[in-house]
Short mmCIF file of C-alpha atoms in Angstrom, two decimals:
data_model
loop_
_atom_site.label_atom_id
_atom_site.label_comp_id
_atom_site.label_asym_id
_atom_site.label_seq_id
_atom_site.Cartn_x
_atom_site.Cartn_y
_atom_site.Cartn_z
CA UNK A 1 -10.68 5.81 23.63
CA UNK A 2 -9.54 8.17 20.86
CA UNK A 3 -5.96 8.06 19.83
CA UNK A 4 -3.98 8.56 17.04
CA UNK A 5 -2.30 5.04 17.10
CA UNK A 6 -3.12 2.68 14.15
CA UNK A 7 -3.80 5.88 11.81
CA UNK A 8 -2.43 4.81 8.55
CA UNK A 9 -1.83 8.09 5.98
CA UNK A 10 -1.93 7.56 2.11
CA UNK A 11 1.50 8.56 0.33
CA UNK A 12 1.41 12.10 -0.48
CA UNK A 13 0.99 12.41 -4.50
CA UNK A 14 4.32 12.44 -6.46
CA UNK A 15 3.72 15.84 -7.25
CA UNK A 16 3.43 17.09 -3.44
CA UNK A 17 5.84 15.19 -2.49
CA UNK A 18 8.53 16.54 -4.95
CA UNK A 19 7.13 20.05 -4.17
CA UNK A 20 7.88 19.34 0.03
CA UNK A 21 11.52 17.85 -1.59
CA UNK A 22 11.89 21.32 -3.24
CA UNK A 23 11.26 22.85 -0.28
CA UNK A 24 12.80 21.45 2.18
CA UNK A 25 16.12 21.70 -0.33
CA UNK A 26 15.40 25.82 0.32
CA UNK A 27 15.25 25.50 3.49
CA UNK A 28 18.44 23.72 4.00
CA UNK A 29 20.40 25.96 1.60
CA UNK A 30 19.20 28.99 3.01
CA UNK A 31 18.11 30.02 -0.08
CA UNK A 32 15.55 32.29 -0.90
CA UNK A 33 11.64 31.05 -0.39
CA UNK A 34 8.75 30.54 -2.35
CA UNK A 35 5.82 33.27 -1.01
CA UNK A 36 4.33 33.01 2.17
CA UNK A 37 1.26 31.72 -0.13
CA UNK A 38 2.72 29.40 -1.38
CA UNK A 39 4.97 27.88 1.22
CA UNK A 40 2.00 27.95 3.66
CA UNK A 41 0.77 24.45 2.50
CA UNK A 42 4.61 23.28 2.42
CA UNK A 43 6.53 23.97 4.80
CA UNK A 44 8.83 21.32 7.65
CA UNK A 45 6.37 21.56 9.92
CA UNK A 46 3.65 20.60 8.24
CA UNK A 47 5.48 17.30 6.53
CA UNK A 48 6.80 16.83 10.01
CA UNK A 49 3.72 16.65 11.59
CA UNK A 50 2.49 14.04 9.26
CA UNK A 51 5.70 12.04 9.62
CA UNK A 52 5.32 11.88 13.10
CA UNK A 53 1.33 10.66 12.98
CA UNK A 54 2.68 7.93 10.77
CA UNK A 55 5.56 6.99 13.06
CA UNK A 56 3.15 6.11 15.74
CA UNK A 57 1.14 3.75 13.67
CA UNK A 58 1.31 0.02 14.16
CA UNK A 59 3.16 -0.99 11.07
CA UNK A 60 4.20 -4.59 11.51
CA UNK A 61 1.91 -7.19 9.67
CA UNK A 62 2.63 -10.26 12.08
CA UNK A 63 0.71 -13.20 10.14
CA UNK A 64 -2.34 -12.50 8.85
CA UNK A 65 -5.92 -15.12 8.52
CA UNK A 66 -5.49 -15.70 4.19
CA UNK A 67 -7.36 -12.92 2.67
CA UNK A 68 -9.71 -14.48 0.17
CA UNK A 69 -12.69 -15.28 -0.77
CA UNK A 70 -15.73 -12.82 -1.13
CA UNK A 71 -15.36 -9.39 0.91
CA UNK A 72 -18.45 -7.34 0.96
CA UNK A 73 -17.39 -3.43 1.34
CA UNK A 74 -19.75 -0.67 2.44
CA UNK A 75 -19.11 2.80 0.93
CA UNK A 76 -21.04 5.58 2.47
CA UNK A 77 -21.04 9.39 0.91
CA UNK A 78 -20.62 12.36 2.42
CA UNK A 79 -20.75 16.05 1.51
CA UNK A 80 -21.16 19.52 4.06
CA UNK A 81 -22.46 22.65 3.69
CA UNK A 82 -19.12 24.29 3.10
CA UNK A 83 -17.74 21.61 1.04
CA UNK A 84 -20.65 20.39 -1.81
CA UNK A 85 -20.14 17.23 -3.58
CA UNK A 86 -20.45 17.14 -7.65
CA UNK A 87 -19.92 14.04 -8.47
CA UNK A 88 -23.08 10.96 -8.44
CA UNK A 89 -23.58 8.22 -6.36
CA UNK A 90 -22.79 5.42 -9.37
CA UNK A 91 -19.38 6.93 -10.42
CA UNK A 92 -18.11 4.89 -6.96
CA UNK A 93 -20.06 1.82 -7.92
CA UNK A 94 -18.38 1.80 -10.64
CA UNK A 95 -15.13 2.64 -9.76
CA UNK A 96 -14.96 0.16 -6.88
CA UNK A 97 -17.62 -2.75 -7.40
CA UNK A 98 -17.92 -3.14 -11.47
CA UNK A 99 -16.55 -5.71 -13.35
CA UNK A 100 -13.63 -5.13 -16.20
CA UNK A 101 -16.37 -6.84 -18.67
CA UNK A 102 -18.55 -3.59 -19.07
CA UNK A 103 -15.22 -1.42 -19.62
CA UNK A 104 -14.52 0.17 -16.34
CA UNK A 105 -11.44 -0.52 -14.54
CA UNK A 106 -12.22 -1.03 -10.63
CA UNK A 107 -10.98 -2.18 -7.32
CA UNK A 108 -12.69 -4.98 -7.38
CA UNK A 109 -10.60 -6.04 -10.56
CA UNK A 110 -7.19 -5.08 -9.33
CA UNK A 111 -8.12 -7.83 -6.19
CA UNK A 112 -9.58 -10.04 -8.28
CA UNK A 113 -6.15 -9.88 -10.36
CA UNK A 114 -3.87 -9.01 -7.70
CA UNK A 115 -5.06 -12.35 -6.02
CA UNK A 116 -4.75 -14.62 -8.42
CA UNK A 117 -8.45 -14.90 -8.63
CA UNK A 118 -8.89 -15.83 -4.84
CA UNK A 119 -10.55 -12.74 -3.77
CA UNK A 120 -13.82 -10.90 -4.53
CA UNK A 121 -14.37 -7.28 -3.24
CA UNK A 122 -18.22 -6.50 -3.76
CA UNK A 123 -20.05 -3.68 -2.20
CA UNK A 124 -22.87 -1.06 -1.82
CA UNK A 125 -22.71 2.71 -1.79
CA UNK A 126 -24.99 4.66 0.31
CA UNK A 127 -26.13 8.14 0.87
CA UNK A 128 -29.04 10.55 0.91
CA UNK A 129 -29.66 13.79 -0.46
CA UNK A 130 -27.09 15.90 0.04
CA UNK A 131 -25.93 18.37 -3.02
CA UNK A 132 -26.00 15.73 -4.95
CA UNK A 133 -28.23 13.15 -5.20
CA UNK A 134 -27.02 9.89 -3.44
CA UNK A 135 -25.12 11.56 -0.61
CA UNK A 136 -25.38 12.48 3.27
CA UNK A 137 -24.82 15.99 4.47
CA UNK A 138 -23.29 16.14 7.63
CA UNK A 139 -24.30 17.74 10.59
CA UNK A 140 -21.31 20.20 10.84
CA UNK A 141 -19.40 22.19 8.52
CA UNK A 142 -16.46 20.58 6.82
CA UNK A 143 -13.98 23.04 8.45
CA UNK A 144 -15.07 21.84 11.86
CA UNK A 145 -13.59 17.97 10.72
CA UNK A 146 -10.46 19.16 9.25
CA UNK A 147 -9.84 21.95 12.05
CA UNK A 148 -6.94 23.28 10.44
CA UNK A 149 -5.17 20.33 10.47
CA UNK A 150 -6.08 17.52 7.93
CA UNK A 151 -8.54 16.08 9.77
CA UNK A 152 -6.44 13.85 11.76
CA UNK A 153 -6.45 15.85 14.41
CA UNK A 154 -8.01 15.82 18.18
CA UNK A 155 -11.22 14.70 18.96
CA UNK A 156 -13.65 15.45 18.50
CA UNK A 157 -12.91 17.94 15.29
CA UNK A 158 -11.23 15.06 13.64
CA UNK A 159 -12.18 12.64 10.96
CA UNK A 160 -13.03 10.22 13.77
CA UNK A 161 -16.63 12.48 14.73
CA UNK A 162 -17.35 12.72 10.84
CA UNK A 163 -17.71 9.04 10.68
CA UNK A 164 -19.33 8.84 14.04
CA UNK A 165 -22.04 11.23 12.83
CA UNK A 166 -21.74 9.80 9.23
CA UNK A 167 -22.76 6.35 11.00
CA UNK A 168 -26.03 7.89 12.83
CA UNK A 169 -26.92 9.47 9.43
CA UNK A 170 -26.65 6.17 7.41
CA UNK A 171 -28.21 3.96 10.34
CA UNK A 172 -32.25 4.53 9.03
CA UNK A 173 -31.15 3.36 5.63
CA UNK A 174 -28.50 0.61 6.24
CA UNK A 175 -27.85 -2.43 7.83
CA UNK A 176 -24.58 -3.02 8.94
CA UNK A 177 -24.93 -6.31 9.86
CA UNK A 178 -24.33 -7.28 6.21
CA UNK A 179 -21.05 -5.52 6.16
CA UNK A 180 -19.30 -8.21 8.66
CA UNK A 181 -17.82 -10.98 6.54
CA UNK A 182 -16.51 -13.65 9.25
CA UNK A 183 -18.93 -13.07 12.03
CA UNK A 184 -17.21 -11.96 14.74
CA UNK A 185 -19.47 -8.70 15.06
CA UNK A 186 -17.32 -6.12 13.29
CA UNK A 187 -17.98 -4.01 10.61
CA UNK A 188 -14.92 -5.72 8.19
CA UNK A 189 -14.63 -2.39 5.58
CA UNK A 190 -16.29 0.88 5.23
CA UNK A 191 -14.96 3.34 2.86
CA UNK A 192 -15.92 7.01 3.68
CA UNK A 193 -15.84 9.35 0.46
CA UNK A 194 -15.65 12.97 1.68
CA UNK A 195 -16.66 15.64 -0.75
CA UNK A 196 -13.57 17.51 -2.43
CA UNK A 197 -10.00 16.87 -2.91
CA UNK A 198 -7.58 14.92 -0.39
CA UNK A 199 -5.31 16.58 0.96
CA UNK A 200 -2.22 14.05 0.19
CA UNK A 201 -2.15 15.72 -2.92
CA UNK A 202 -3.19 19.56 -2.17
CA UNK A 203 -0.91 19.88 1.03
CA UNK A 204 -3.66 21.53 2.05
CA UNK A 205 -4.51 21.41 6.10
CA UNK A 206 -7.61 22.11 5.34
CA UNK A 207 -8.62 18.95 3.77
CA UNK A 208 -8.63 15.42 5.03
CA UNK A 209 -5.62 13.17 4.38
CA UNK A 210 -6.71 9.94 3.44
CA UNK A 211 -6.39 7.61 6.07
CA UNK A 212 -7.30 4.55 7.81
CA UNK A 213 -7.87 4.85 11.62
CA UNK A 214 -10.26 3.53 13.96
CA UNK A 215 -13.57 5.40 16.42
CA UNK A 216 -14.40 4.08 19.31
CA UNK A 217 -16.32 0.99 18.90
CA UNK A 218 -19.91 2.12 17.87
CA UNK A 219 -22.67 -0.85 17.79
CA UNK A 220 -25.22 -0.49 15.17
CA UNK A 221 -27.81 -3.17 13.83
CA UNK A 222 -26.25 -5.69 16.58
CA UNK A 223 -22.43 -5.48 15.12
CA UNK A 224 -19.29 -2.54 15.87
CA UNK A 225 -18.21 0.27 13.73
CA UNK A 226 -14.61 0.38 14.47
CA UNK A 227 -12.13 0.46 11.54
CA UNK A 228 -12.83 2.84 8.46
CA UNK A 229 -10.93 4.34 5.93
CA UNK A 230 -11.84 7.81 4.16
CA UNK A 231 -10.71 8.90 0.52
CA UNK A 232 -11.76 12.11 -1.62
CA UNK A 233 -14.33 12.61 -4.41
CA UNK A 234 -12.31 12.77 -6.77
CA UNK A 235 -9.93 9.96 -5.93
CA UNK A 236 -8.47 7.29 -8.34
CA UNK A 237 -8.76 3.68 -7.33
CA UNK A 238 -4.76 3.85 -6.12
CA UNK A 239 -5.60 5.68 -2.81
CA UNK A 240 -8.71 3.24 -2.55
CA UNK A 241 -6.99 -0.20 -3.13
CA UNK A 242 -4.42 1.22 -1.15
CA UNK A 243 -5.93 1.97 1.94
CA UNK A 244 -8.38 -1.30 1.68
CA UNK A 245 -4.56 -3.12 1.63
CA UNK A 246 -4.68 -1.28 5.44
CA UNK A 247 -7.74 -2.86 6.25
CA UNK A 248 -6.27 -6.22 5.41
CA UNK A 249 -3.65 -6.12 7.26
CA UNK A 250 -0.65 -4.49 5.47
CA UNK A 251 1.80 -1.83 6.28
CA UNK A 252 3.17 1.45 4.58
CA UNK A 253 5.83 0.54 2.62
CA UNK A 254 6.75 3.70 1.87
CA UNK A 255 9.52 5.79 3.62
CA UNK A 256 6.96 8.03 6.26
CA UNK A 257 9.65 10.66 6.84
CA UNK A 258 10.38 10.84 2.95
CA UNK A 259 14.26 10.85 3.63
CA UNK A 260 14.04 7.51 1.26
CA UNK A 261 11.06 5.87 -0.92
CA UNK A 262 10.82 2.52 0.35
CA UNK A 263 9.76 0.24 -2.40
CA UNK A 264 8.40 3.19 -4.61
CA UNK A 265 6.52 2.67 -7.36
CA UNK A 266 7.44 -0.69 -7.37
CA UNK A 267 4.24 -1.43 -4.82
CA UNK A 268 0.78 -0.66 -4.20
CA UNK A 269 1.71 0.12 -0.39
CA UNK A 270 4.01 2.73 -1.27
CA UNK A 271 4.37 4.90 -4.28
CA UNK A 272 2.72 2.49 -6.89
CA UNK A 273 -0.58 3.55 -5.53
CA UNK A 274 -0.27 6.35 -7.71
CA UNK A 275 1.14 5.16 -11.01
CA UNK A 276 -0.88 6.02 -14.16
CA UNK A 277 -1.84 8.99 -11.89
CA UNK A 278 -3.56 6.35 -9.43
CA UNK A 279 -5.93 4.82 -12.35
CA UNK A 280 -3.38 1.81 -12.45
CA UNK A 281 -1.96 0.82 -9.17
CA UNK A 282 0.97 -1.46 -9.01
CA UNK A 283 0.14 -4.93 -7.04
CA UNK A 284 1.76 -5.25 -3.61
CA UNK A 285 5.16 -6.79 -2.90
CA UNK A 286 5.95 -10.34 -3.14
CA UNK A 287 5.61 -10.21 0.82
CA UNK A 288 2.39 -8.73 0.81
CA UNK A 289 1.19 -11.48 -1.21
CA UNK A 290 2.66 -14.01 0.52
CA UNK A 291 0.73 -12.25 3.96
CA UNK A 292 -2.27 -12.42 2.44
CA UNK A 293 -2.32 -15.64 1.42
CA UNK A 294 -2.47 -15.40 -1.99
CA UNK A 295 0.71 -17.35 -2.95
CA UNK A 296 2.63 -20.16 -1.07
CA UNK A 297 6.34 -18.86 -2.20
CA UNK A 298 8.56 -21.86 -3.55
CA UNK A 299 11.41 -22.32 -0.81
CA UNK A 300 14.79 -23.16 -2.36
CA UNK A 301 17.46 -25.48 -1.10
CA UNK A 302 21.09 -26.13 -2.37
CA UNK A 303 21.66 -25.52 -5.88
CA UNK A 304 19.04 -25.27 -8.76
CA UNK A 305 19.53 -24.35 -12.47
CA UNK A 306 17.62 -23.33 -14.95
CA UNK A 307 15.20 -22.35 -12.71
CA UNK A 308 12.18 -20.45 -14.84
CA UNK A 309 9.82 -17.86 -13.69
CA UNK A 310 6.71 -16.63 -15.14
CA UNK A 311 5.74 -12.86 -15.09
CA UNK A 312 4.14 -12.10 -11.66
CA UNK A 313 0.47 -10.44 -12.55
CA UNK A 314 -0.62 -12.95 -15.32
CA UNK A 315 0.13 -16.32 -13.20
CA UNK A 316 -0.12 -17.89 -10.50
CA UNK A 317 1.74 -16.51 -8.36
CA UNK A 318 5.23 -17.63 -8.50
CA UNK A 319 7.31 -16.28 -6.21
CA UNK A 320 10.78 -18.62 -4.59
CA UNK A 321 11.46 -17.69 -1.65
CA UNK A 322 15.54 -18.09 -0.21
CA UNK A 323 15.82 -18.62 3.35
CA UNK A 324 18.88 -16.83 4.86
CA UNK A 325 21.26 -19.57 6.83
CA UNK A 326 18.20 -20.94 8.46
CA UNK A 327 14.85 -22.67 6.90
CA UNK A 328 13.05 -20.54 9.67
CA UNK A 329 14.99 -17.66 9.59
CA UNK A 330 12.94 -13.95 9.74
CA UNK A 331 15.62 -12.48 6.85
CA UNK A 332 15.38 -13.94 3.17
CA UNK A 333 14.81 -13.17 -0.17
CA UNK A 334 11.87 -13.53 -2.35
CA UNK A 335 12.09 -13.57 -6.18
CA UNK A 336 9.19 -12.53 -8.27
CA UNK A 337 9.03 -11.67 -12.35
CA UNK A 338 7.52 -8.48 -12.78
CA UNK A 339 6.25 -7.73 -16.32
CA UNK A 340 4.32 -4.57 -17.74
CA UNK A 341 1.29 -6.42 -17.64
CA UNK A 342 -2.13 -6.00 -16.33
CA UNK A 343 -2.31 -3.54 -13.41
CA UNK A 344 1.51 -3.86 -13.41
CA UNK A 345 1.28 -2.25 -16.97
CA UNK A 346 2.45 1.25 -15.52
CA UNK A 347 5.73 0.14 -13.81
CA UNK A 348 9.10 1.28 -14.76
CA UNK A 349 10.55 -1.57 -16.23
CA UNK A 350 10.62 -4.96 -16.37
CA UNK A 351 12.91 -8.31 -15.18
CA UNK A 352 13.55 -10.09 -11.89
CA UNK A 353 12.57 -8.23 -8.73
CA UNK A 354 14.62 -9.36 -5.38
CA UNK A 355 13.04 -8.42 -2.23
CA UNK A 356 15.27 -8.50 0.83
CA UNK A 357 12.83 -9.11 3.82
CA UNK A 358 13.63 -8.42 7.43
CA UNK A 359 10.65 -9.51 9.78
CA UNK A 360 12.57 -8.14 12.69
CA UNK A 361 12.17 -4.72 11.68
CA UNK A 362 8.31 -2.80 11.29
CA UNK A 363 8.27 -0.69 8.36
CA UNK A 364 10.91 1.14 5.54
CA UNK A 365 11.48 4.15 7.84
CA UNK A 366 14.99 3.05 8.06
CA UNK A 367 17.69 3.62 4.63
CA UNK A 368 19.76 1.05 5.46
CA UNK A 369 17.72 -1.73 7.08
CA UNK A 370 14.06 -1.99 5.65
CA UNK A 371 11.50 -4.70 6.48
CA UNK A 372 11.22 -4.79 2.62
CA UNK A 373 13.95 -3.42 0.17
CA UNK A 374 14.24 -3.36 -3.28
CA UNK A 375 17.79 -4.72 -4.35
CA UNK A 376 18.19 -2.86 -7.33
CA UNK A 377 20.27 -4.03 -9.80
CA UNK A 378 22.07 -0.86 -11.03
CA UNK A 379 23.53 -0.76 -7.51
CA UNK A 380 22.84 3.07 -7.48
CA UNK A 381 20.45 2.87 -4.16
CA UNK A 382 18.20 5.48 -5.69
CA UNK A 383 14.76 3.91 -3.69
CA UNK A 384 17.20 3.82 -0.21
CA UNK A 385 18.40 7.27 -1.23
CA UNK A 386 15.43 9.36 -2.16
CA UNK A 387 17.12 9.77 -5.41
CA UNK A 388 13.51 8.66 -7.32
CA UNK A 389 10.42 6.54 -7.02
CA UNK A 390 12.42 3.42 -8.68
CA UNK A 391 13.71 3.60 -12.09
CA UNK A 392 13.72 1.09 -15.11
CA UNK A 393 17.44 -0.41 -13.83
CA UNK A 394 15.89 -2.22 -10.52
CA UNK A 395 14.81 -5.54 -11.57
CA UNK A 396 17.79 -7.95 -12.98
CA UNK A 397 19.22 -8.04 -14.98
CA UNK A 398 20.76 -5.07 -15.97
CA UNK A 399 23.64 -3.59 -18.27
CA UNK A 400 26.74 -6.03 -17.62
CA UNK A 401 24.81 -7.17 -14.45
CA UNK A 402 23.15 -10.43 -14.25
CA UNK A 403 24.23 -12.24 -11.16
CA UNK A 404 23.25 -11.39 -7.69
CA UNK A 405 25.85 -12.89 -5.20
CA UNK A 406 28.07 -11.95 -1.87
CA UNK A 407 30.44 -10.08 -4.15
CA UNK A 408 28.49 -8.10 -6.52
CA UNK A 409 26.80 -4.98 -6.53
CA UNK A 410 24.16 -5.01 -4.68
CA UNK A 411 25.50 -7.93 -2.69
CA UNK A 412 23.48 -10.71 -1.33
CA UNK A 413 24.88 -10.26 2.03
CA UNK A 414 23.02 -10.57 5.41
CA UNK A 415 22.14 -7.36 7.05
CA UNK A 416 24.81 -8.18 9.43
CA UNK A 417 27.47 -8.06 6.51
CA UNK A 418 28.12 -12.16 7.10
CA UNK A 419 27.80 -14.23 3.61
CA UNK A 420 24.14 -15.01 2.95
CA UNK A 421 25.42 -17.97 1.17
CA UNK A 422 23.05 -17.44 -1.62
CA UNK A 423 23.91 -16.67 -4.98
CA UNK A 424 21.86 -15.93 -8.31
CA UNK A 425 23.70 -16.60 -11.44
CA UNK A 426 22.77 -16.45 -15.20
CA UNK A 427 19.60 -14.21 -14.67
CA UNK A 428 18.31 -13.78 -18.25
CA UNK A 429 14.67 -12.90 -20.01
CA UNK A 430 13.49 -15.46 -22.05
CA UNK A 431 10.00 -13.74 -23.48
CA UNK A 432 8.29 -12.89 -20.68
CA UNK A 433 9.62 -15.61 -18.73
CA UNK A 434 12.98 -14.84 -16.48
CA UNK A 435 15.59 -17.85 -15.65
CA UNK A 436 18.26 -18.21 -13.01
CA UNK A 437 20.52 -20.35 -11.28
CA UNK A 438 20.40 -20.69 -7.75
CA UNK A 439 22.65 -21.59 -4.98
CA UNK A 440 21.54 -21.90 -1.40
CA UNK A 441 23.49 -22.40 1.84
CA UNK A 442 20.26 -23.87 3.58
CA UNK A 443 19.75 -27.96 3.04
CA UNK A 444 16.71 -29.28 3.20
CA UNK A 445 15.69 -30.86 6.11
CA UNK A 446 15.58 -34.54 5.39
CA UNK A 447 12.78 -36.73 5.30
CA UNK A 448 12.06 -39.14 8.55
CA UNK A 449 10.75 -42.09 7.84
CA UNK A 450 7.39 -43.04 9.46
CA UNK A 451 7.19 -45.66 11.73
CA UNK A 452 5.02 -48.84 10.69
#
């Protein structure tokens, strides 16, 4: 029953990530290494290893039930005897379930934002006397979970038996029953907070990477334990919205062999879980959105100008949606504003953001053919080449560029290289506010009358 399908890793940090980069650049060059010290936490095989764990996840989002509404989280604490917790039990209440109103940035308002006001994320945190008040203490040493090897290893000395034993622990003083939002007996989403850092940003195989996986289906209180995701103490609210975006449904965005950076900082399921350090995640894609259910894109059909959109974290969700060739075709673009506003406040720049979406492919493993990619309007590829995290010449327009069609740079052309037969013209900021012209290939279907 224990596998390491549908185990869905965090990002590594910017900063361990550009130390693997630097590393793997020795390597390469045959150039001289780093100490054994120091290239113990950093070497291939250990960024390998991780690659290939994320390569067998699931990543494909398929369509998802709308995501709103209220979603009631359970966060249970956890320290060892090897590996003592500091921190108290209300720093996560805070940091997850408070409102902005008493001055504390949380989860709960990057969802509430994030969705356009459609979805709640409220919550308890549990725990029991460990080191520090408000926590459990687990029945094994913390070494025995990681084993060596991030704690995504074999069962049992995995992550998986820390939140089977973490469960028995917490049983006496909660009942998950409460924790199952659309009664069909599972436990919806439980957050395990392990004592110490996470090992996505001390390369350290010795810690837990943050993850979301699944145990064997454990019944408690008349519902299953299944699903759970597990962060550090001292995590920001990045690594937590971004693995709770797992839980609902979403994919790594996010290049898992770091050849590329998939839609970098750009999104909260890739790199953007860590801007402002993770204290200010970016919100997801324009796909992601539209998965959730938070925004019904605007499709467009032949030719419209003048065509005004309003910044992307402060309304309602606009987002226009261009089919490719076909109404119902799996490759199109969507078209979002994104402003420095709200939790978008930390991004790199500002203007029109054209996702080119491929629902035949799974993930952004691949440079040249993502299931979501970042046209970037410089035309430099940086995100498909590795080159950086995103920059502040992605979003249109840019320099001498404003236009977006088959012969530009990038080009709106199918993956296939045919002629999209879309073009964007006379992309310009007005405020905050961006307007285009549009031309589409795809006519709208037209209306049959209904028989009296």
């Amino acid at each position: 029953m224990f596998s390491k399908d549908n185990c869905y890793l965090v990002a590594a940090s910017p900063e361990l990530r550009a130390r693997f980069l630097h590393t793997k650049e020795l390597l390469q060059a045959g150039d001289e290494l780093p100490d054994v010290a120091t290239i113990d936490v950093l070497d291939l095989r250990t960024f390998s290893l991780i690659s290939s764990r994320r390569k067998r996840i699931h990543t494909t989002t398929g369509e998802l039930a709308p995501v709103v509404g209220t979603r009631r989280a359970l966060v249970l604490l956890v320290d060892f005897s090897d590996n003592k917790a500091t921190q108290n039990q209300q720093h996560y209440a805070d940091m997850l379930f408070s409102s902005s109103n008493d001055g504390t940035v949380s989860l709960k308002d990057f969802y509430w934002e994030a969705s356009y006001h459609k979805l709640t994320v409220t919550g308890e945190v549990s725990g029991q006397g460990g080191a520090t008040n408000g926590w459990y203490r687990a029945p094994r040493p913390y070494s025995y979970y990681t084993n060596n090897d991030f704690g995504t290893g074999f069962y049992p000395q995995n992550s998986q038996k820390l939140v089977e034993d973490l469960v028995d622990l917490a049983d006496p003083f909660v009942n998950f029953a409460n924790y199952d939002n659309d009664g069909d007996g599972i436990v919806d989403a439980l957050f395990i907070v392990h004592a110490g850092s996470g090992a996505e940003v001390t390369g350290d195989k010795n810690n837990i990477w943050s993850h979301k996986w699944e145990i064997s289906p454990k019944t408690v209180d008349g519902v299953k334990v299944q699903s759970y995701s597990i962060e550090p103490e001292d995590g920001k609210i990045g690594v937590f919205c971004h693995e709770l975006g797992h839980v609902f449904g979403l994919p790594d965005l996010y290049d898992t062999d770091y050849s590329s950076s998939g839609t970098g900082d750009w999104d909260l399921m890739a790199a953007g879980s860590w801007n402002n350090g993770g204290q200010t995640p970016a919100h997801p894609t324009a796909y992601c959105k539209v998965k959730l259910g938070w925004v019904k894109p605007v499709t467009i059909f032949n030719s419209q100008q003048n065509v005004t959109i309003k910044p992307y974290a402060t309304n309602d969700g606009q987002i226009y949606k261009l089919p490719i060739k076909d109404i119902n075709s799996k490759e199109y673009f969507l078209l979002s504003n994104r402003q420095k506003k709200g939790f978008d406040g930390y991004l790199l720049g500002e203007g029109l953001i054209i996702e080119h979406i491929d629902e035949n492919k799974t993930g952004n493993t691949n440079d040249t053919h993502y299931l979501v990619d970042i046209e970037q309007c410089d035309g430099k590829l940086d995100l498909n080449k590795g080159a950086n995290r995103g920059d502040a010449n992605d979003p249109f327009p840019c320099g001498m560029n404003s236009s977006f069609t088959a012969n530009t740079t990038p080009s709106s052309k199918a993956y296939d290289g045919s002629d999209s037969e879309i073009a964007i013209a006379e992309i310009k900021r007005k405020g905050d506010n961006i307007t285009v012209d549009i031309k589409s290939g795809v006519l709208q279907a037209p209306k049959i009358p209904v028989a009296r």
